């Protein structure tokens, strides 16, 4: 159950001294485990488990994975228009004629774009900004694809939707972009408040504050 | 927060209809995600995250991983002696002269061998059985490396330690192996009881029963 086990420390046993790294780093297995454990969400334990699974199922596991990785490495590129990753440039979304070209959704990264695509809530086009502004981390407007955004917004866009993180950096970036596009088109931001299924009981103060501020009329009121 | 999001089902939006599988399976990205999501411990979400990380960091992430996988695929083989996976055959453990050749630890799989090696508790050699007996799943003695075990046990082994799972299949297999080696050498099994750090409060009845059965004298008693 414990990671260290009950090492009895025999001097005859090199593995006991090396502890959990009993594979040397220049060994092909040790190197594979090291490479796998660098991946997001994988610790050394799960990397070891993964390596073992791959090595015991070469035809069904390891070799198809190597082929898929190599193929993706060769064929996937950045879309020069929006910054998405796809096998085509411009990407499938930019080429999709069924999308509303008047709507442009600005996201920080490709992961946000994919999450929005997965949900199917948006049927316009995207623009990947490549991050957020951050004075602390030295990320200035030059590190973001704002020139491309300005050019695209000027084209035939009637509304730019900022789908940025609800963090200080995300909001700073939103204000910067809104200012940049002030005379170009309408700029909107995503609503803030309770997530679907969320209870006020479990929400942080910031979200509660945003939810109160953006409350909407359900019935009655002076307008009726 | 939810996996499905709030699809508004616009007919103009193909992604909304395709739901979370907006990458086609024959697309290089979709294929990579599919291959990654087959790996143990990775769902579709973490596989997507992983694919994105790999594709955005080719020199630092994807390419070294492909090299490590290819190298491991080429160089790692099964040890003909014990069944371990290593770049050498016989493996480093079988070749290690500092180990006690009189002790042979029988494990179900390479993962158990690696776990024991990591802990450093054992300084003999191993024998990978390749599974357990199971009448229900049609695994008979022919599917296990029992012939090799018998041959090795006859050589210079004084004790075979059965480090098999504490399951019905594991225990059935233990009895089968013990019977097989009855006239060859001593056969022992791992102790059962409370894991280190474990409390009786949280243990299952089977473990509690085993712990009571294998209790040992701490002080006093008729023997003193």
Short mmCIF file of C-alpha atoms in Angstrom, two decimals:
data_model
loop_
_atom_site.label_atom_id
_atom_site.label_comp_id
_atom_site.label_asym_id
_atom_site.label_seq_id
_atom_site.Cartn_x
_atom_site.Cartn_y
_atom_site.Cartn_z
CA UNK A 1 0.00 0.00 0.00
CA UNK A 2 2.80 2.43 0.83
CA UNK A 3 5.17 3.65 -1.84
CA UNK A 4 8.33 2.77 0.03
CA UNK A 5 7.47 -0.72 1.17
CA UNK A 6 9.43 -2.35 3.94
CA UNK A 7 12.99 -2.17 2.63
CA UNK A 8 15.17 -4.34 4.81
CA UNK A 9 18.21 -2.56 3.47
CA UNK A 10 20.35 -5.54 2.54
CA UNK A 11 23.64 -4.30 1.10
CA UNK A 12 23.54 -7.21 -1.32
CA UNK A 13 20.56 -5.67 -3.06
CA UNK A 14 21.25 -2.70 -5.36
CA UNK A 15 17.52 -2.21 -6.01
CA UNK A 16 16.91 -1.51 -2.34
CA UNK A 17 19.43 1.30 -2.41
CA UNK A 18 18.10 2.76 -5.62
CA UNK A 19 14.56 2.79 -4.21
CA UNK A 20 11.79 3.41 -6.70
CA UNK A 21 14.15 4.32 -9.56
CA UNK A 22 15.49 0.85 -10.09
CA UNK A 23 15.52 1.41 -13.85
CA UNK A 24 18.53 3.45 -14.88
CA UNK A 25 17.63 6.56 -16.85
CA UNK A 26 19.63 5.50 -19.93
CA UNK A 27 17.88 2.13 -20.03
CA UNK A 28 15.19 2.04 -22.74
CA UNK A 29 12.50 1.16 -20.16
CA UNK A 30 13.68 3.79 -17.66
CA UNK A 31 13.80 6.40 -20.40
CA UNK A 32 10.30 5.51 -21.60
CA UNK A 33 8.92 5.76 -18.05
CA UNK A 34 10.66 9.11 -17.60
CA UNK A 35 9.19 10.45 -20.85
CA UNK A 36 5.70 9.21 -19.96
CA UNK A 37 5.84 10.61 -16.43
CA UNK A 38 6.46 14.09 -17.86
CA UNK A 39 3.05 14.05 -19.53
CA UNK A 40 0.25 15.99 -17.84
CA UNK A 41 -1.71 13.92 -15.34
CA UNK A 42 0.77 11.04 -15.21
CA UNK A 43 2.91 10.43 -12.15
CA UNK A 44 5.76 7.97 -12.00
CA UNK A 45 3.47 5.16 -10.88
CA UNK A 46 0.94 5.53 -13.67
CA UNK A 47 3.79 6.07 -16.16
CA UNK A 48 5.32 2.75 -15.07
CA UNK A 49 1.96 1.02 -15.41
CA UNK A 50 1.49 2.57 -18.85
CA UNK A 51 4.98 1.55 -20.03
CA UNK A 52 4.36 -2.01 -18.90
CA UNK A 53 1.02 -2.16 -20.69
CA UNK A 54 2.56 -0.79 -23.88
CA UNK A 55 5.54 -3.15 -23.76
CA UNK A 56 3.40 -6.23 -23.18
CA UNK A 57 1.04 -5.37 -26.05
CA UNK A 58 3.27 -4.14 -28.86
CA UNK A 59 1.05 -4.93 -31.84
CA UNK A 60 -2.14 -3.71 -30.20
CA UNK A 61 -0.78 -0.88 -28.06
CA UNK A 62 2.72 0.41 -28.60
CA UNK A 63 3.05 0.24 -32.38
CA UNK A 64 -0.34 1.82 -33.25
CA UNK A 65 0.44 4.58 -30.73
CA UNK A 66 3.83 5.27 -32.32
CA UNK A 67 2.16 5.40 -35.76
CA UNK A 68 -0.59 7.73 -34.50
CA UNK A 69 1.96 10.03 -32.86
CA UNK A 70 4.22 10.11 -35.91
CA UNK A 71 1.33 10.72 -38.27
CA UNK A 72 -0.04 13.52 -36.08
CA UNK A 73 3.43 15.04 -35.77
CA UNK A 74 3.77 15.14 -39.55
CA UNK A 75 0.29 16.21 -40.57
CA UNK A 76 -1.07 18.49 -37.83
CA UNK A 77 -0.31 22.20 -38.20
CA UNK A 78 -1.44 25.55 -36.85
CA UNK A 79 -4.22 27.23 -38.78
CA UNK A 80 -2.75 30.49 -40.12
CA UNK A 81 -6.14 32.14 -39.86
CA UNK A 82 -7.42 31.32 -36.36
CA UNK A 83 -4.57 29.45 -34.59
CA UNK A 84 -6.42 26.13 -34.23
CA UNK A 85 -4.58 22.82 -34.67
CA UNK A 86 -5.76 20.78 -37.65
CA UNK A 87 -4.51 18.66 -40.52
CA UNK A 88 -5.55 21.48 -42.85
CA UNK A 89 -4.48 25.12 -43.01
CA UNK A 90 -6.90 26.98 -42.97
CA UNK A 91 -8.52 24.56 -40.53
CA UNK A 92 -11.83 22.76 -40.94
CA UNK A 93 -13.65 25.36 -38.84
CA UNK A 94 -12.34 28.30 -40.90
CA UNK A 95 -13.25 26.43 -44.10
CA UNK A 96 -16.74 25.50 -42.88
CA UNK A 97 -19.18 27.54 -44.97
CA UNK A 98 -22.09 26.72 -42.71
CA UNK A 99 -20.67 28.81 -39.90
CA UNK A 100 -21.68 32.37 -39.14
CA UNK A 101 -18.74 34.45 -40.33
CA UNK A 102 -20.11 37.50 -38.50
CA UNK A 103 -19.32 35.94 -35.11
CA UNK A 104 -15.76 35.61 -33.85
CA UNK A 105 -15.08 33.91 -30.53
CA UNK A 106 -11.74 34.85 -28.93
CA UNK A 107 -10.17 32.11 -26.76
CA UNK A 108 -6.87 31.88 -24.93
CA UNK A 109 -5.79 28.51 -26.26
CA UNK A 110 -6.66 25.60 -28.53
CA UNK A 111 -7.92 23.66 -25.48
CA UNK A 112 -10.62 26.29 -24.94
CA UNK A 113 -11.52 26.17 -28.64
CA UNK A 114 -11.86 22.38 -28.50
CA UNK A 115 -13.97 22.56 -25.32
CA UNK A 116 -16.37 25.04 -26.97
CA UNK A 117 -16.51 22.92 -30.14
CA UNK A 118 -17.22 19.84 -28.06
CA UNK A 119 -20.14 21.57 -26.36
CA UNK A 120 -21.58 22.74 -29.68
CA UNK A 121 -22.82 26.04 -28.17
CA UNK A 122 -21.11 28.24 -30.73
CA UNK A 123 -21.49 28.22 -34.50
CA UNK A 124 -19.24 31.06 -35.58
CA UNK A 125 -15.46 31.13 -36.01
CA UNK A 126 -12.68 31.31 -33.48
CA UNK A 127 -9.54 33.28 -32.84
CA UNK A 128 -6.86 31.76 -30.61
CA UNK A 129 -5.12 34.57 -28.76
CA UNK A 130 -2.24 32.41 -27.54
CA UNK A 131 -2.54 33.29 -23.86
CA UNK A 132 -3.33 36.29 -21.70
CA UNK A 133 -1.59 39.51 -20.81
CA UNK A 134 0.38 39.34 -17.59
CA UNK A 135 2.65 42.10 -16.35
CA UNK A 136 4.04 39.76 -13.68
CA UNK A 137 5.03 37.05 -16.15
CA UNK A 138 6.18 39.55 -18.77
CA UNK A 139 3.49 38.67 -21.32
CA UNK A 140 2.75 41.84 -23.29
CA UNK A 141 0.44 42.38 -26.30
CA UNK A 142 3.31 41.37 -28.62
CA UNK A 143 3.03 37.78 -27.35
CA UNK A 144 -0.64 37.57 -28.40
CA UNK A 145 -2.08 37.34 -31.91
CA UNK A 146 -3.85 40.71 -31.63
CA UNK A 147 -2.83 42.01 -35.07
CA UNK A 148 -4.52 39.05 -36.74
CA UNK A 149 -7.57 39.54 -34.54
CA UNK A 150 -7.85 43.22 -35.50
CA UNK A 151 -7.51 42.37 -39.18
CA UNK A 152 -10.14 39.61 -38.96
CA UNK A 153 -12.54 41.73 -36.88
CA UNK A 154 -12.37 44.48 -39.53
CA UNK A 155 -13.34 42.04 -42.29
CA UNK A 156 -16.97 41.03 -41.92
CA UNK A 157 -17.34 40.47 -38.19
CA UNK A 158 -20.26 42.10 -36.40
CA UNK A 159 -19.57 40.68 -32.92
CA UNK A 160 -16.45 39.51 -31.13
CA UNK A 161 -17.24 37.25 -28.15
CA UNK A 162 -14.48 37.13 -25.56
CA UNK A 163 -14.43 33.63 -24.01
CA UNK A 164 -11.46 34.25 -21.74
CA UNK A 165 -10.77 32.94 -18.25
CA UNK A 166 -12.52 34.63 -15.34
CA UNK A 167 -9.13 35.42 -13.80
CA UNK A 168 -7.33 38.73 -13.30
CA UNK A 169 -5.17 38.02 -16.37
CA UNK A 170 -8.17 36.94 -18.44
CA UNK A 171 -10.17 40.01 -17.52
CA UNK A 172 -7.22 42.35 -18.10
CA UNK A 173 -6.82 40.80 -21.54
CA UNK A 174 -10.57 41.15 -22.19
CA UNK A 175 -10.42 44.87 -21.43
CA UNK A 176 -7.34 45.29 -23.62
CA UNK A 177 -8.99 43.52 -26.57
CA UNK A 178 -12.28 45.40 -26.06
CA UNK A 179 -10.36 48.66 -26.18
CA UNK A 180 -8.49 47.54 -29.30
CA UNK A 181 -11.71 46.72 -31.15
CA UNK A 182 -13.77 49.64 -29.77
CA UNK A 183 -14.35 51.27 -33.15
CA UNK A 184 -14.38 48.02 -35.13
CA UNK A 185 -17.32 45.93 -33.93
CA UNK A 186 -19.39 44.90 -30.95
CA UNK A 187 -17.40 43.13 -28.23
CA UNK A 188 -19.17 40.91 -25.69
CA UNK A 189 -17.98 38.70 -22.83
CA UNK A 190 -19.37 35.41 -21.50
CA UNK A 191 -21.88 35.66 -18.66
CA UNK A 192 -20.73 34.88 -15.14
CA UNK A 193 -22.63 33.17 -12.36
CA UNK A 194 -23.74 29.77 -11.10
CA UNK A 195 -22.58 26.83 -13.22
CA UNK A 196 -25.39 24.45 -14.24
CA UNK A 197 -25.91 22.01 -11.37
CA UNK A 198 -24.03 24.32 -9.01
CA UNK A 199 -25.29 25.31 -5.57
CA UNK A 200 -24.57 28.73 -3.97
CA UNK A 201 -23.47 26.68 -0.98
CA UNK A 202 -20.35 25.45 -2.75
CA UNK A 203 -19.41 28.55 -4.73
CA UNK A 204 -16.58 30.94 -4.04
CA UNK A 205 -17.31 34.54 -3.09
CA UNK A 206 -16.20 35.90 -6.44
CA UNK A 207 -18.68 33.74 -8.35
CA UNK A 208 -21.47 34.57 -5.90
CA UNK A 209 -20.72 38.27 -6.36
CA UNK A 210 -20.78 37.89 -10.16
CA UNK A 211 -24.01 35.87 -9.97
CA UNK A 212 -25.72 38.59 -7.91
CA UNK A 213 -24.46 41.34 -10.19
CA UNK A 214 -25.72 39.59 -13.33
CA UNK A 215 -29.08 38.50 -11.87
CA UNK A 216 -32.04 38.69 -14.23
CA UNK A 217 -35.76 39.36 -13.79
CA UNK A 218 -37.89 36.21 -13.58
CA UNK A 219 -41.34 37.80 -13.08
CA UNK A 220 -43.07 41.01 -11.97
CA UNK A 221 -41.12 44.23 -11.59
CA UNK A 222 -41.76 47.77 -12.75
CA UNK A 223 -41.52 46.89 -16.42
CA UNK A 224 -44.67 44.75 -16.46
CA UNK B 1 -18.65 21.61 -16.11
CA UNK B 2 -20.79 18.96 -17.76
CA UNK B 3 -19.45 16.85 -20.60
CA UNK B 4 -22.31 17.59 -22.93
CA UNK B 5 -22.53 21.33 -22.44
CA UNK B 6 -25.57 23.21 -23.45
CA UNK B 7 -25.89 22.29 -27.10
CA UNK B 8 -28.47 24.55 -28.61
CA UNK B 9 -28.79 22.13 -31.49
CA UNK B 10 -28.56 24.58 -34.36
CA UNK B 11 -28.88 22.63 -37.58
CA UNK B 12 -26.25 24.88 -39.08
CA UNK B 13 -23.65 23.49 -36.70
CA UNK B 14 -22.30 20.01 -37.49
CA UNK B 15 -20.18 19.98 -34.32
CA UNK B 16 -23.29 20.23 -32.17
CA UNK B 17 -24.69 17.11 -33.75
CA UNK B 18 -21.42 15.21 -33.44
CA UNK B 19 -21.21 16.04 -29.73
CA UNK B 20 -17.92 15.33 -28.03
CA UNK B 21 -16.45 13.43 -30.98
CA UNK B 22 -16.03 16.44 -33.20
CA UNK B 23 -12.77 15.04 -34.56
CA UNK B 24 -13.45 12.36 -37.13
CA UNK B 25 -11.76 9.07 -36.33
CA UNK B 26 -9.68 9.03 -39.52
CA UNK B 27 -8.35 12.53 -38.84
CA UNK B 28 -4.76 12.40 -37.48
CA UNK B 29 -5.81 14.28 -34.31
CA UNK B 30 -8.93 12.16 -33.78
CA UNK B 31 -6.92 8.99 -34.30
CA UNK B 32 -4.24 10.12 -31.84
CA UNK B 33 -6.88 10.93 -29.21
CA UNK B 34 -8.53 7.56 -29.78
CA UNK B 35 -5.21 5.73 -29.38
CA UNK B 36 -4.34 7.69 -26.23
CA UNK B 37 -7.77 7.17 -24.67
CA UNK B 38 -7.28 3.39 -24.92
CA UNK B 39 -4.35 3.58 -22.52
CA UNK B 40 -4.97 2.56 -18.91
CA UNK B 41 -6.06 5.44 -16.70
CA UNK B 42 -6.77 7.84 -19.56
CA UNK B 43 -10.32 8.81 -20.46
CA UNK B 44 -11.28 10.76 -23.55
CA UNK B 45 -10.89 14.07 -21.75
CA UNK B 46 -7.38 13.45 -20.47
CA UNK B 47 -6.43 11.91 -23.83
CA UNK B 48 -7.55 15.10 -25.57
CA UNK B 49 -5.57 17.21 -23.12
CA UNK B 50 -2.54 14.98 -23.64
CA UNK B 51 -2.80 15.11 -27.45
CA UNK B 52 -3.01 18.89 -27.33
CA UNK B 53 0.01 19.16 -25.06
CA UNK B 54 2.01 16.83 -27.31
CA UNK B 55 1.01 18.66 -30.50
CA UNK B 56 1.85 22.09 -29.11
CA UNK B 57 5.27 20.95 -27.88
CA UNK B 58 6.67 18.75 -30.63
CA UNK B 59 10.40 19.15 -29.96
CA UNK B 60 10.09 18.85 -26.19
CA UNK B 61 7.18 16.44 -25.91
CA UNK B 62 5.98 14.53 -28.95
CA UNK B 63 9.23 13.74 -30.70
CA UNK B 64 11.19 12.54 -27.64
CA UNK B 65 8.19 10.39 -26.71
CA UNK B 66 8.08 8.80 -30.18
CA UNK B 67 11.82 8.12 -29.95
CA UNK B 68 11.49 6.61 -26.45
CA UNK B 69 8.59 4.41 -27.56
CA UNK B 70 10.36 3.24 -30.72
CA UNK B 71 13.59 2.54 -28.88
CA UNK B 72 11.76 0.58 -26.17
CA UNK B 73 9.79 -1.32 -28.79
CA UNK B 74 13.00 -2.38 -30.50
CA UNK B 75 15.20 -3.14 -27.52
CA UNK B 76 12.96 -4.46 -24.75
CA UNK B 77 12.35 -8.21 -24.70
CA UNK B 78 11.08 -10.93 -22.37
CA UNK B 79 13.70 -12.62 -20.23
CA UNK B 80 13.75 -16.28 -21.30
CA UNK B 81 14.69 -17.30 -17.79
CA UNK B 82 12.24 -15.49 -15.49
CA UNK B 83 9.76 -13.68 -17.79
CA UNK B 84 10.76 -10.14 -16.78
CA UNK B 85 10.92 -7.34 -19.37
CA UNK B 86 14.41 -5.93 -19.93
CA UNK B 87 16.78 -4.77 -22.65
CA UNK B 88 18.84 -7.88 -21.95
CA UNK B 89 17.95 -11.58 -22.09
CA UNK B 90 18.61 -13.00 -19.50
CA UNK B 91 17.51 -9.84 -17.67
CA UNK B 92 19.58 -7.75 -15.28
CA UNK B 93 18.05 -9.46 -12.26
CA UNK B 94 18.85 -12.97 -13.52
CA UNK B 95 22.41 -11.84 -14.38
CA UNK B 96 22.95 -10.14 -11.00
CA UNK B 97 25.53 -12.25 -9.15
CA UNK B 98 24.89 -10.50 -5.87
CA UNK B 99 21.43 -12.01 -5.57
CA UNK B 100 20.60 -15.08 -3.55
CA UNK B 101 20.07 -17.81 -6.15
CA UNK B 102 18.52 -20.06 -3.51
CA UNK B 103 15.41 -17.87 -3.29
CA UNK B 104 12.84 -17.76 -6.07
CA UNK B 105 9.86 -15.43 -5.81
CA UNK B 106 6.86 -16.41 -7.96
CA UNK B 107 4.72 -13.48 -9.18
CA UNK B 108 1.71 -13.29 -11.49
CA UNK B 109 2.99 -10.54 -13.75
CA UNK B 110 5.86 -8.19 -14.52
CA UNK B 111 4.01 -5.40 -12.69
CA UNK B 112 4.23 -7.39 -9.43
CA UNK B 113 7.92 -8.05 -10.08
CA UNK B 114 8.57 -4.34 -10.61
CA UNK B 115 6.59 -3.42 -7.47
CA UNK B 116 8.66 -5.84 -5.37
CA UNK B 117 11.90 -4.57 -6.96
CA UNK B 118 10.86 -0.99 -6.24
CA UNK B 119 10.31 -1.82 -2.58
CA UNK B 120 13.68 -3.55 -2.27
CA UNK B 121 12.30 -6.17 0.16
CA UNK B 122 13.51 -9.16 -1.83
CA UNK B 123 17.04 -10.01 -2.92
CA UNK B 124 16.59 -13.32 -4.69
CA UNK B 125 15.37 -14.05 -8.21
CA UNK B 126 11.89 -14.01 -9.69
CA UNK B 127 9.67 -16.20 -11.78
CA UNK B 128 6.80 -14.58 -13.69
CA UNK B 129 3.95 -17.06 -13.88
CA UNK B 130 1.99 -15.11 -16.49
CA UNK B 131 -1.31 -15.03 -14.61
CA UNK B 132 -3.38 -17.27 -12.38
CA UNK B 133 -5.44 -20.39 -12.84
CA UNK B 134 -9.12 -19.74 -13.40
CA UNK B 135 -11.63 -22.40 -14.33
CA UNK B 136 -14.23 -19.72 -15.09
CA UNK B 137 -12.00 -17.84 -17.54
CA UNK B 138 -10.55 -21.07 -18.97
CA UNK B 139 -6.99 -20.45 -17.75
CA UNK B 140 -5.46 -23.87 -17.11
CA UNK B 141 -1.87 -24.79 -16.08
CA UNK B 142 -0.86 -24.83 -19.76
CA UNK B 143 -1.29 -21.03 -19.87
CA UNK B 144 1.23 -20.52 -17.03
CA UNK B 145 5.02 -20.95 -17.15
CA UNK B 146 4.97 -23.85 -14.67
CA UNK B 147 7.41 -26.07 -16.58
CA UNK B 148 10.10 -23.42 -16.41
CA UNK B 149 9.34 -22.90 -12.72
CA UNK B 150 9.73 -26.64 -11.99
CA UNK B 151 13.02 -26.74 -13.88
CA UNK B 152 14.38 -23.68 -12.10
CA UNK B 153 13.19 -24.85 -8.68
CA UNK B 154 15.02 -28.14 -9.16
CA UNK B 155 18.30 -26.36 -9.93
CA UNK B 156 19.65 -24.74 -6.77
CA UNK B 157 16.57 -23.24 -5.16
CA UNK B 158 15.94 -23.93 -1.49
CA UNK B 159 12.78 -21.83 -1.10
CA UNK B 160 10.06 -20.71 -3.50
CA UNK B 161 8.11 -17.71 -2.18
CA UNK B 162 4.64 -17.37 -3.70
CA UNK B 163 3.83 -13.65 -3.97
CA UNK B 164 0.42 -14.12 -5.60
CA UNK B 165 -2.77 -12.11 -5.17
CA UNK B 166 -4.89 -12.77 -2.11
CA UNK B 167 -7.83 -13.65 -4.35
CA UNK B 168 -9.58 -16.95 -5.01
CA UNK B 169 -7.65 -17.34 -8.28
CA UNK B 170 -4.34 -16.36 -6.64
CA UNK B 171 -4.81 -18.80 -3.78
CA UNK B 172 -5.93 -21.62 -6.09
CA UNK B 173 -2.79 -21.03 -8.13
CA UNK B 174 -0.67 -20.98 -4.96
CA UNK B 175 -2.01 -24.39 -3.93
CA UNK B 176 -1.43 -25.76 -7.42
CA UNK B 177 2.19 -24.54 -7.48
CA UNK B 178 2.83 -25.75 -3.93
CA UNK B 179 1.59 -29.19 -4.91
CA UNK B 180 3.76 -29.16 -8.03
CA UNK B 181 6.91 -28.35 -6.05
CA UNK B 182 6.08 -30.50 -3.01
CA UNK B 183 9.09 -32.80 -3.38
CA UNK B 184 11.38 -30.17 -4.88
CA UNK B 185 11.90 -27.43 -2.28
CA UNK B 186 10.26 -25.41 0.46
CA UNK B 187 7.29 -23.35 -0.69
CA UNK B 188 6.14 -20.32 1.33
CA UNK B 189 3.44 -17.69 0.86
CA UNK B 190 3.38 -14.02 1.85
CA UNK B 191 1.90 -13.20 5.25
CA UNK B 192 -1.59 -11.77 5.42
CA UNK B 193 -2.97 -9.19 7.81
CA UNK B 194 -3.09 -5.48 8.50
CA UNK B 195 -1.23 -3.34 5.95
CA UNK B 196 1.27 -0.90 7.51
CA UNK B 197 -0.69 2.20 8.55
CA UNK B 198 -3.97 0.28 8.32
CA UNK B 199 -6.63 0.33 11.00
CA UNK B 200 -8.91 -2.65 11.77
CA UNK B 201 -11.73 -0.14 11.48
CA UNK B 202 -11.27 0.17 7.73
CA UNK B 203 -10.41 -3.41 6.83
CA UNK B 204 -12.63 -5.95 5.13
CA UNK B 205 -13.72 -9.07 7.00
CA UNK B 206 -11.40 -11.33 5.00
CA UNK B 207 -8.32 -9.36 5.96
CA UNK B 208 -9.44 -9.17 9.60
CA UNK B 209 -9.93 -12.94 9.61
CA UNK B 210 -6.47 -13.48 8.11
CA UNK B 211 -4.92 -11.04 10.59
CA UNK B 212 -6.47 -12.89 13.55
CA UNK B 213 -5.41 -16.26 12.18
CA UNK B 214 -1.80 -15.14 11.69
CA UNK B 215 -1.50 -13.26 15.00
CA UNK B 216 1.85 -13.59 16.78
CA UNK B 217 2.95 -13.60 20.39
CA UNK B 218 4.18 -10.22 21.65
CA UNK B 219 5.00 -11.14 25.29
CA UNK B 220 4.24 -13.72 28.00
CA UNK B 221 2.50 -16.96 27.19
CA UNK B 222 3.22 -20.60 28.05
CA UNK B 223 6.47 -20.71 26.10
CA UNK B 224 8.29 -18.30 28.42
#
